[in-house]
Tab-separated table of C-alpha atoms in Angstrom:
chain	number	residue	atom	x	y	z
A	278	UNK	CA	-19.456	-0.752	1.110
A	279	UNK	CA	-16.138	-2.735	0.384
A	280	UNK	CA	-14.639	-4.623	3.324
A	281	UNK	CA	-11.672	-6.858	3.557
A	282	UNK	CA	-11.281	-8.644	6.170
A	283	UNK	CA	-7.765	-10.751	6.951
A	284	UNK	CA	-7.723	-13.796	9.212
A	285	UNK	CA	-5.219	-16.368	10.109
A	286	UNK	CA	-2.939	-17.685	13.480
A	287	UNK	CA	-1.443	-14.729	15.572
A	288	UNK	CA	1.771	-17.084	16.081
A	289	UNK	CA	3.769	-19.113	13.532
A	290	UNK	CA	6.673	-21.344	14.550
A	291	UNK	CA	10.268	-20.371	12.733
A	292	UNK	CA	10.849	-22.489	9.687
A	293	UNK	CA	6.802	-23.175	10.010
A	294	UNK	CA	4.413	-21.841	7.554
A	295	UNK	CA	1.933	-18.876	7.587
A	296	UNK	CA	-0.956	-19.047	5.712
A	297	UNK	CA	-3.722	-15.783	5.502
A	298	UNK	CA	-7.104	-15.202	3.974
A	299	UNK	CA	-8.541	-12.631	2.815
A	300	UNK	CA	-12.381	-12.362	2.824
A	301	UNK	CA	-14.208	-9.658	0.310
A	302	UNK	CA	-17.223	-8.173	0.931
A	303	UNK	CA	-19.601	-5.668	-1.207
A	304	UNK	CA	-17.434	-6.367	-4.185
A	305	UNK	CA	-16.539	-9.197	-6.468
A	306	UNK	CA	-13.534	-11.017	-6.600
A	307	UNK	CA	-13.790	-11.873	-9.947
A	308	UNK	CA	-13.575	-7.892	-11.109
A	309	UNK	CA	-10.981	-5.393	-12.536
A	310	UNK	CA	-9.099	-5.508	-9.534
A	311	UNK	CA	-5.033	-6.991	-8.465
A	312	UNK	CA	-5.785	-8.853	-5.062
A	313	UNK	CA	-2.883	-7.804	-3.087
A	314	UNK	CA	-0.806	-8.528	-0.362
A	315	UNK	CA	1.399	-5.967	1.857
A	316	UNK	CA	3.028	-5.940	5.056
A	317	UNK	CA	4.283	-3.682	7.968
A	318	UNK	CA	7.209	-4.888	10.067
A	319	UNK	CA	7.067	-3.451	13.216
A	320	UNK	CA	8.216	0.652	13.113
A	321	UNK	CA	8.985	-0.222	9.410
A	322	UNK	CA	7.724	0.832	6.057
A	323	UNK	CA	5.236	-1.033	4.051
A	324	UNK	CA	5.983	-3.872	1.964
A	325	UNK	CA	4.569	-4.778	-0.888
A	326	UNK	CA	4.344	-8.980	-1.271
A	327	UNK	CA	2.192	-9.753	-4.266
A	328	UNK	CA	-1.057	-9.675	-6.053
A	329	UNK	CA	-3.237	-12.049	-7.903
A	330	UNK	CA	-6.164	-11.583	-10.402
A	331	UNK	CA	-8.914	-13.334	-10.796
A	332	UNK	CA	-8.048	-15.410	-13.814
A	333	UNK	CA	-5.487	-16.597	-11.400
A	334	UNK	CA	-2.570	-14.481	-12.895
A	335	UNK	CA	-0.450	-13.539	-10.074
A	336	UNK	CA	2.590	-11.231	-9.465
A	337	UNK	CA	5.061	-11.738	-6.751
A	338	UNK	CA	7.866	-9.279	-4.903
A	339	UNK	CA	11.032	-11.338	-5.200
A	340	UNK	CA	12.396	-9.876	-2.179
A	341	UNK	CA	10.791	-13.346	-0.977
A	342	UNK	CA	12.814	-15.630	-3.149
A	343	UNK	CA	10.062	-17.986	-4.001
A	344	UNK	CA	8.619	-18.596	-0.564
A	345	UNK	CA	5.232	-16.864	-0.819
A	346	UNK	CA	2.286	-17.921	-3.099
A	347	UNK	CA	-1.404	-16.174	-3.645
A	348	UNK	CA	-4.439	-17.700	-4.136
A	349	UNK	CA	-7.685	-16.804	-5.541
A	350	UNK	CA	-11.410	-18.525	-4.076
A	351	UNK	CA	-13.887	-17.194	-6.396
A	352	UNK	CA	-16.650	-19.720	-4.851
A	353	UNK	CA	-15.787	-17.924	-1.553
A	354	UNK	CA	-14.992	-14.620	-2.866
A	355	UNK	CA	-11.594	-14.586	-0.642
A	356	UNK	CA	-8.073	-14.640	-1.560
A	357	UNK	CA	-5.049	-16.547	0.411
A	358	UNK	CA	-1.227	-15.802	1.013
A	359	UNK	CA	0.997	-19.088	1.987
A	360	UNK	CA	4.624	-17.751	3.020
A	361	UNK	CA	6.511	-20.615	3.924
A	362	UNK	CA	10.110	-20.934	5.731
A	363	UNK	CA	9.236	-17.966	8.493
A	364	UNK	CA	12.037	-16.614	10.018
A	365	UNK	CA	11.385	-13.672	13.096
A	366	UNK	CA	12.303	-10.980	9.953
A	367	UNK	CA	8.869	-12.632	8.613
A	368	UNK	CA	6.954	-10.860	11.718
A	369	UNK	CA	4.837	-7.688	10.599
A	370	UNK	CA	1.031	-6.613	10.214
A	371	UNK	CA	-0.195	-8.163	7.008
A	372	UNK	CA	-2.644	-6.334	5.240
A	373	UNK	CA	-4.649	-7.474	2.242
A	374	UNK	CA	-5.780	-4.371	-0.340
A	375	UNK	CA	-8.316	-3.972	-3.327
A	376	UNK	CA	-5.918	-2.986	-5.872
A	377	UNK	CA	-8.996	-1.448	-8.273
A	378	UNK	CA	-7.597	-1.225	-11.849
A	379	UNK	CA	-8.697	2.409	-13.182
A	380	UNK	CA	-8.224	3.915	-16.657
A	381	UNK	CA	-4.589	4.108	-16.404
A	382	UNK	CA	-3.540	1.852	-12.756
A	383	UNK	CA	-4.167	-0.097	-10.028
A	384	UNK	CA	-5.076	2.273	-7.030
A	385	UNK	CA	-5.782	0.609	-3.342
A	386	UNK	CA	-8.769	2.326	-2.449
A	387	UNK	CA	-9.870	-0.429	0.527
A	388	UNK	CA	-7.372	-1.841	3.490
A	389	UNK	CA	-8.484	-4.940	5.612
A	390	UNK	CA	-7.847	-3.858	9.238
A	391	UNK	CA	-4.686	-5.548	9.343
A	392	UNK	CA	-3.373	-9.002	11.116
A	393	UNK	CA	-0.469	-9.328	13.407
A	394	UNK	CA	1.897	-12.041	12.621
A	395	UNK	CA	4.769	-12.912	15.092
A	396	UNK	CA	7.303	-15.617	14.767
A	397	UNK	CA	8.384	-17.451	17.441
A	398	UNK	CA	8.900	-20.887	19.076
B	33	UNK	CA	13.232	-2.023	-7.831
B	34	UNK	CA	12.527	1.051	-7.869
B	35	UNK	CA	13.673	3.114	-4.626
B	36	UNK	CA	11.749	5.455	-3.413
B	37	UNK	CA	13.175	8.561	-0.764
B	38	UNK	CA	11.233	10.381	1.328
B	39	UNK	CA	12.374	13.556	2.921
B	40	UNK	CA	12.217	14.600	5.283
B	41	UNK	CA	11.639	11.615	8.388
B	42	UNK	CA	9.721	13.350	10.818
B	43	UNK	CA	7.878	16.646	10.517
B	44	UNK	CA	6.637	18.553	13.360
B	45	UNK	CA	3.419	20.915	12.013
B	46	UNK	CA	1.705	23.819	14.136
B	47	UNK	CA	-1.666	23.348	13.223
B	48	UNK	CA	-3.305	25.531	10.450
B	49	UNK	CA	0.673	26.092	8.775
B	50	UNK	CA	1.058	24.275	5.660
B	51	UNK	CA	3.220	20.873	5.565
B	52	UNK	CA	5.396	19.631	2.050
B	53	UNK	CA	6.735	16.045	1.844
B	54	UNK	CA	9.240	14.967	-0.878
B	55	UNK	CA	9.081	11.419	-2.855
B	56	UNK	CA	12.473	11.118	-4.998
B	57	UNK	CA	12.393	8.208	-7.315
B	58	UNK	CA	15.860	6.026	-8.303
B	59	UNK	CA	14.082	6.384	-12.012
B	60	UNK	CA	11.422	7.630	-13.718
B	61	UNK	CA	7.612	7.044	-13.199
B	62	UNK	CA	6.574	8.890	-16.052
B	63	UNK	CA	4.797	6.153	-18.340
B	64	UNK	CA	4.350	6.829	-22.105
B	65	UNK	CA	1.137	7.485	-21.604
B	66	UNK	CA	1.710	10.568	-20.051
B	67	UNK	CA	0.315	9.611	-16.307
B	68	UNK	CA	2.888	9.480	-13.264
B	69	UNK	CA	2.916	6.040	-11.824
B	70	UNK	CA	3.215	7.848	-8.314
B	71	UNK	CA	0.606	7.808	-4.993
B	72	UNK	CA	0.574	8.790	-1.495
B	73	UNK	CA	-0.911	7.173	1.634
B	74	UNK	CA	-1.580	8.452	4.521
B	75	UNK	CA	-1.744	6.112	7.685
B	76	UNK	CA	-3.201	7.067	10.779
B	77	UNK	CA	-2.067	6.063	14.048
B	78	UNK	CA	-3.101	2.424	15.027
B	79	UNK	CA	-5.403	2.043	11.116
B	80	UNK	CA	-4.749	1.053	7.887
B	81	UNK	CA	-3.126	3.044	4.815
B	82	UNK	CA	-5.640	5.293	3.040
B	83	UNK	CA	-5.522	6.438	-0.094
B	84	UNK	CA	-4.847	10.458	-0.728
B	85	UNK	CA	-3.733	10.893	-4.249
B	86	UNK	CA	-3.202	8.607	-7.178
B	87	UNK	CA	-1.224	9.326	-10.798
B	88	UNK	CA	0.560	12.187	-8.882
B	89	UNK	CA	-1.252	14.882	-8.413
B	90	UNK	CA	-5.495	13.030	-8.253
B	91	UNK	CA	-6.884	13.616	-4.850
B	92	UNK	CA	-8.719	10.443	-4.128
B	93	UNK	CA	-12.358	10.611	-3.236
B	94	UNK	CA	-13.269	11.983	-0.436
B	95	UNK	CA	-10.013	13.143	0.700
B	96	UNK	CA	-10.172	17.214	1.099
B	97	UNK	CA	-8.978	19.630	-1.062
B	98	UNK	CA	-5.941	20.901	1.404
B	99	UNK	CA	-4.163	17.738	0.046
B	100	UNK	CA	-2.285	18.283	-3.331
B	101	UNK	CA	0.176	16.299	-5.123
B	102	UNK	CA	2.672	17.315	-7.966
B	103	UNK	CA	5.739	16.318	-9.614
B	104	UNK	CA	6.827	14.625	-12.557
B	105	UNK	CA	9.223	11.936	-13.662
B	106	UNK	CA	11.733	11.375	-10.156
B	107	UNK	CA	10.380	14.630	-7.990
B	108	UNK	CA	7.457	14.738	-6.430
B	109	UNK	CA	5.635	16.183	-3.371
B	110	UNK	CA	2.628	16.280	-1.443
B	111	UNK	CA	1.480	19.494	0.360
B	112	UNK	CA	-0.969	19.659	2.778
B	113	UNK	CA	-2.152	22.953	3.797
B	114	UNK	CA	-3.739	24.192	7.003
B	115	UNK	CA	-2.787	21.187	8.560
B	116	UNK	CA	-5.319	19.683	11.073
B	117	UNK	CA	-5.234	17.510	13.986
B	118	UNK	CA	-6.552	14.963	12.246
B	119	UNK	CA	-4.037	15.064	9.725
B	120	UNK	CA	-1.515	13.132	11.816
B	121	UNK	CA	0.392	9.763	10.629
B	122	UNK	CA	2.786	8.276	8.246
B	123	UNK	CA	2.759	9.491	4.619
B	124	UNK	CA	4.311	7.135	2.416
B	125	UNK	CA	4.927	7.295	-1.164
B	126	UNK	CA	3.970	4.423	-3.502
B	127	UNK	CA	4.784	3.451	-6.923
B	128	UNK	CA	3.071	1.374	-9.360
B	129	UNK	CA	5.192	1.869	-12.409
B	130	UNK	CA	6.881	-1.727	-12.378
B	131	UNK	CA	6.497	-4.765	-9.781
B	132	UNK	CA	7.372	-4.646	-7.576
B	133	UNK	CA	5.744	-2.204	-6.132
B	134	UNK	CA	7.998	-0.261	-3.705
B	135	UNK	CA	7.439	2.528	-0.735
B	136	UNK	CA	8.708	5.301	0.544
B	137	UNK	CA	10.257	4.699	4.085
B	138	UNK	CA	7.817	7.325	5.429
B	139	UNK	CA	7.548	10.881	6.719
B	140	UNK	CA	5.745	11.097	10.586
B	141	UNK	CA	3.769	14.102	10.734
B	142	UNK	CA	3.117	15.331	13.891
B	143	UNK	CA	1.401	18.155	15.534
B	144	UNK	CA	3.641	20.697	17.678
């Protein structure tokens, strides 16, 4: 059985840095699959903030204007997010996904549980 | 990006009536090779998104046969029919035709 499992501070200082990992289980990192990254302001729709293969290749929303950066650990099997320059608008549930690339797309088929991330002094 | 609208917000269901959502898309997610680049999620109160239906109109596995998904190009919709208890969260439209990636804002499903 796939798991993903995020884990990272609760709290994050404005103007501070927030960095995430994601840890795989039951599955390979290094498969057909976009690592992704998307979060959930509160009582807001989800947001899609990246992915990453693999081979390292990596795709990024640009809603974030160059702040965020993914990361690939194939000697851990995990995956990382770094968003830097948090603001309070930066405070959601951040969930890392399996986007498994089928015949024809990418199709997130496992969730980790989901982290909250709040920022505040 | 791509905007996706979802109509309508909220959506009160008695249980075992049927239940349509609507996905509009600012353009097209009809790829050449003939797939629409066009899934729905379904998240339950207090869990993560789940997977329903993928491509438009492919239940994914394990999700029962009272959810179906059609539409093509900008329209599409997902039906559920004889709506459960169970069946209660936030559908959201997804599409994967271009990064980024966008959402629907949501439809909350609720039972009456």
């Amino acid at each position: 059985q796939v798991q993903l499992q995020e884990s990272g501070p609760g709290l994050v200082k404005p103007s501070g840095t927030l960095s995430l990992t994601c840890a795989v289980s039951g599955d390979s990192i290094s498969t057909n699959t976009w690592w992704t990254w998307v979060r959930q302001p509160p009582g807001k729709g989800l947001e899609w903030i990246g992915e990453i293969y693999h081979s390292g290749s990596a795709h990024y929303n640009p809603s974030f204007k160059n702040r965020v950066t993914i990361s690939v650990d194939k000697s851990t099997n995990q995956f990382s997010l770094n968003l830097n320059s948090m603001t309070a608008a930066d405070t959601a549930v951040y969930y890392c996904a399996r986007g498994f690339i089928g015949t024809y797309s990418r199709e997130f088929d496992y969730w980790g549980q989901g982290t909250l991330v709040s920022v505040s002094s | 990006d791509i905007v996706l609208t979802q109509s309508p917000i909220s959506l009160p269901v008695t249980p075992g009536e049927s239940a349509s959502i609507s996905c509009r898309s600012s353009q097209s997610l009809l790829h050449s090779n003939g797939h629409n680049y066009l899934d729905w999620y379904l998240q339950q109160p207090g869990k993560s998104p789940q997977l329903l239906i993928y491509l438009g109109s492919n239940r994914a596995s394990g999700v029962p046969d009272r959810f179906s998904g059609s539409g093509s190009g900008t329209d599409f919709t997902l039906e559920i029919s004889r709506v459960e208890a169970e069946d209660v969260g936030v559908y959201s439209c997804m599409q994967s035709l271009r990064t980024p990636l966008t959402f629907g804002g949501g439809t909350k499903l609720e039972i009456k």
